[in-house]
Amino acid sequence: MALQPILEFPDPRLRTVAKPVTVFDDALKTLAADMIETMYAAEGIGLAASQIDVHRRVLVIDVSEEKDSPRVFVNPTFEVIEQELQDYDEGCLSVPGFYETVSRPRRVLIKAQDVDGEAFEIEAEGILAICIQHEIDHLDGKLFVDYISKLKRDRIRSKLEKAHRKSA
Ligand code: GNR
Ligand code: NI
């Protein structure tokens, strides 16, 4: 492995529901390292394994300014702490060049495991809360474009399909 290509909407493989990780071995550590490398190379703040066509419940995030604090979440789940929603202009490495406003719960409690299988919990708000929810959606086969109108989504789909035909 190493740097991996990122699947782009409307690739049907992005709709795959990822399976839980049950084995915390060297292959998992390699996957996490490759995902971090791929996220940085693409200048993203997060990446889900689904986006590199690995359908296991693993995501990586780095919302730090210096891009020196990667975090790995294995088998992540979240609970809403506050029903209050926040709007954010979301983008996605799998929907390159498009940004749309999405509303998500502002504060969430994340439960996950690290690459060694150790359980941990963190409270998240702001961009971290948004990003983790966006990444968990990927693991469930969902994309931010599912929250916008069909008209907008279809317009994005045809523009990306056209771009993919040109680069093929
Ligand atoms: O890099 C990313 N930026 C971003 C901005 C707003 C809301 C969510 C994100 S996640 C995205 C990287 C990505 O596509 N992760 O799946
Ligand atoms: Ni994304």
PDB file of C-alpha atoms and ligand atoms in Angstrom, residues 46 48 51 91-95 134-135 138 143-144, ligand 2:
ATOM      1  CA  GLY A  46     -10.327  13.559   7.308  1.00  0.00           C
ATOM      2  CA  ALA A  48     -12.679   7.202   5.702  1.00  0.00           C
ATOM      3  CA  GLN A  51     -12.934   6.370   0.143  1.00  0.00           C
ATOM      4  CA  GLY A  91     -16.646  19.563   0.976  1.00  0.00           C
ATOM      5  CA  CYS A  92     -15.448  16.023   0.335  1.00  0.00           C
ATOM      6  CA  LEU A  93     -12.383  14.519  -1.322  1.00  0.00           C
ATOM      7  CA  SER A  94     -14.817  12.143  -3.068  1.00  0.00           C
ATOM      8  CA  VAL A  95     -16.861  15.108  -4.419  1.00  0.00           C
ATOM      9  CA  HIS A 134     -19.029  13.225   7.843  1.00  0.00           C
ATOM     10  CA  GLU A 135     -16.517  10.335   8.049  1.00  0.00           C
ATOM     11  CA  HIS A 138     -18.821   7.411   4.601  1.00  0.00           C
ATOM     12  CA  LEU A 143     -22.135  11.270   1.287  1.00  0.00           C
ATOM     13  CA  PHE A 144     -22.794  14.929   2.147  1.00  0.00           C
TER      14      PHE A 144
HETATM   15 NI    NI B   2     -15.734  12.981   2.564  1.00  0.00          NI
END
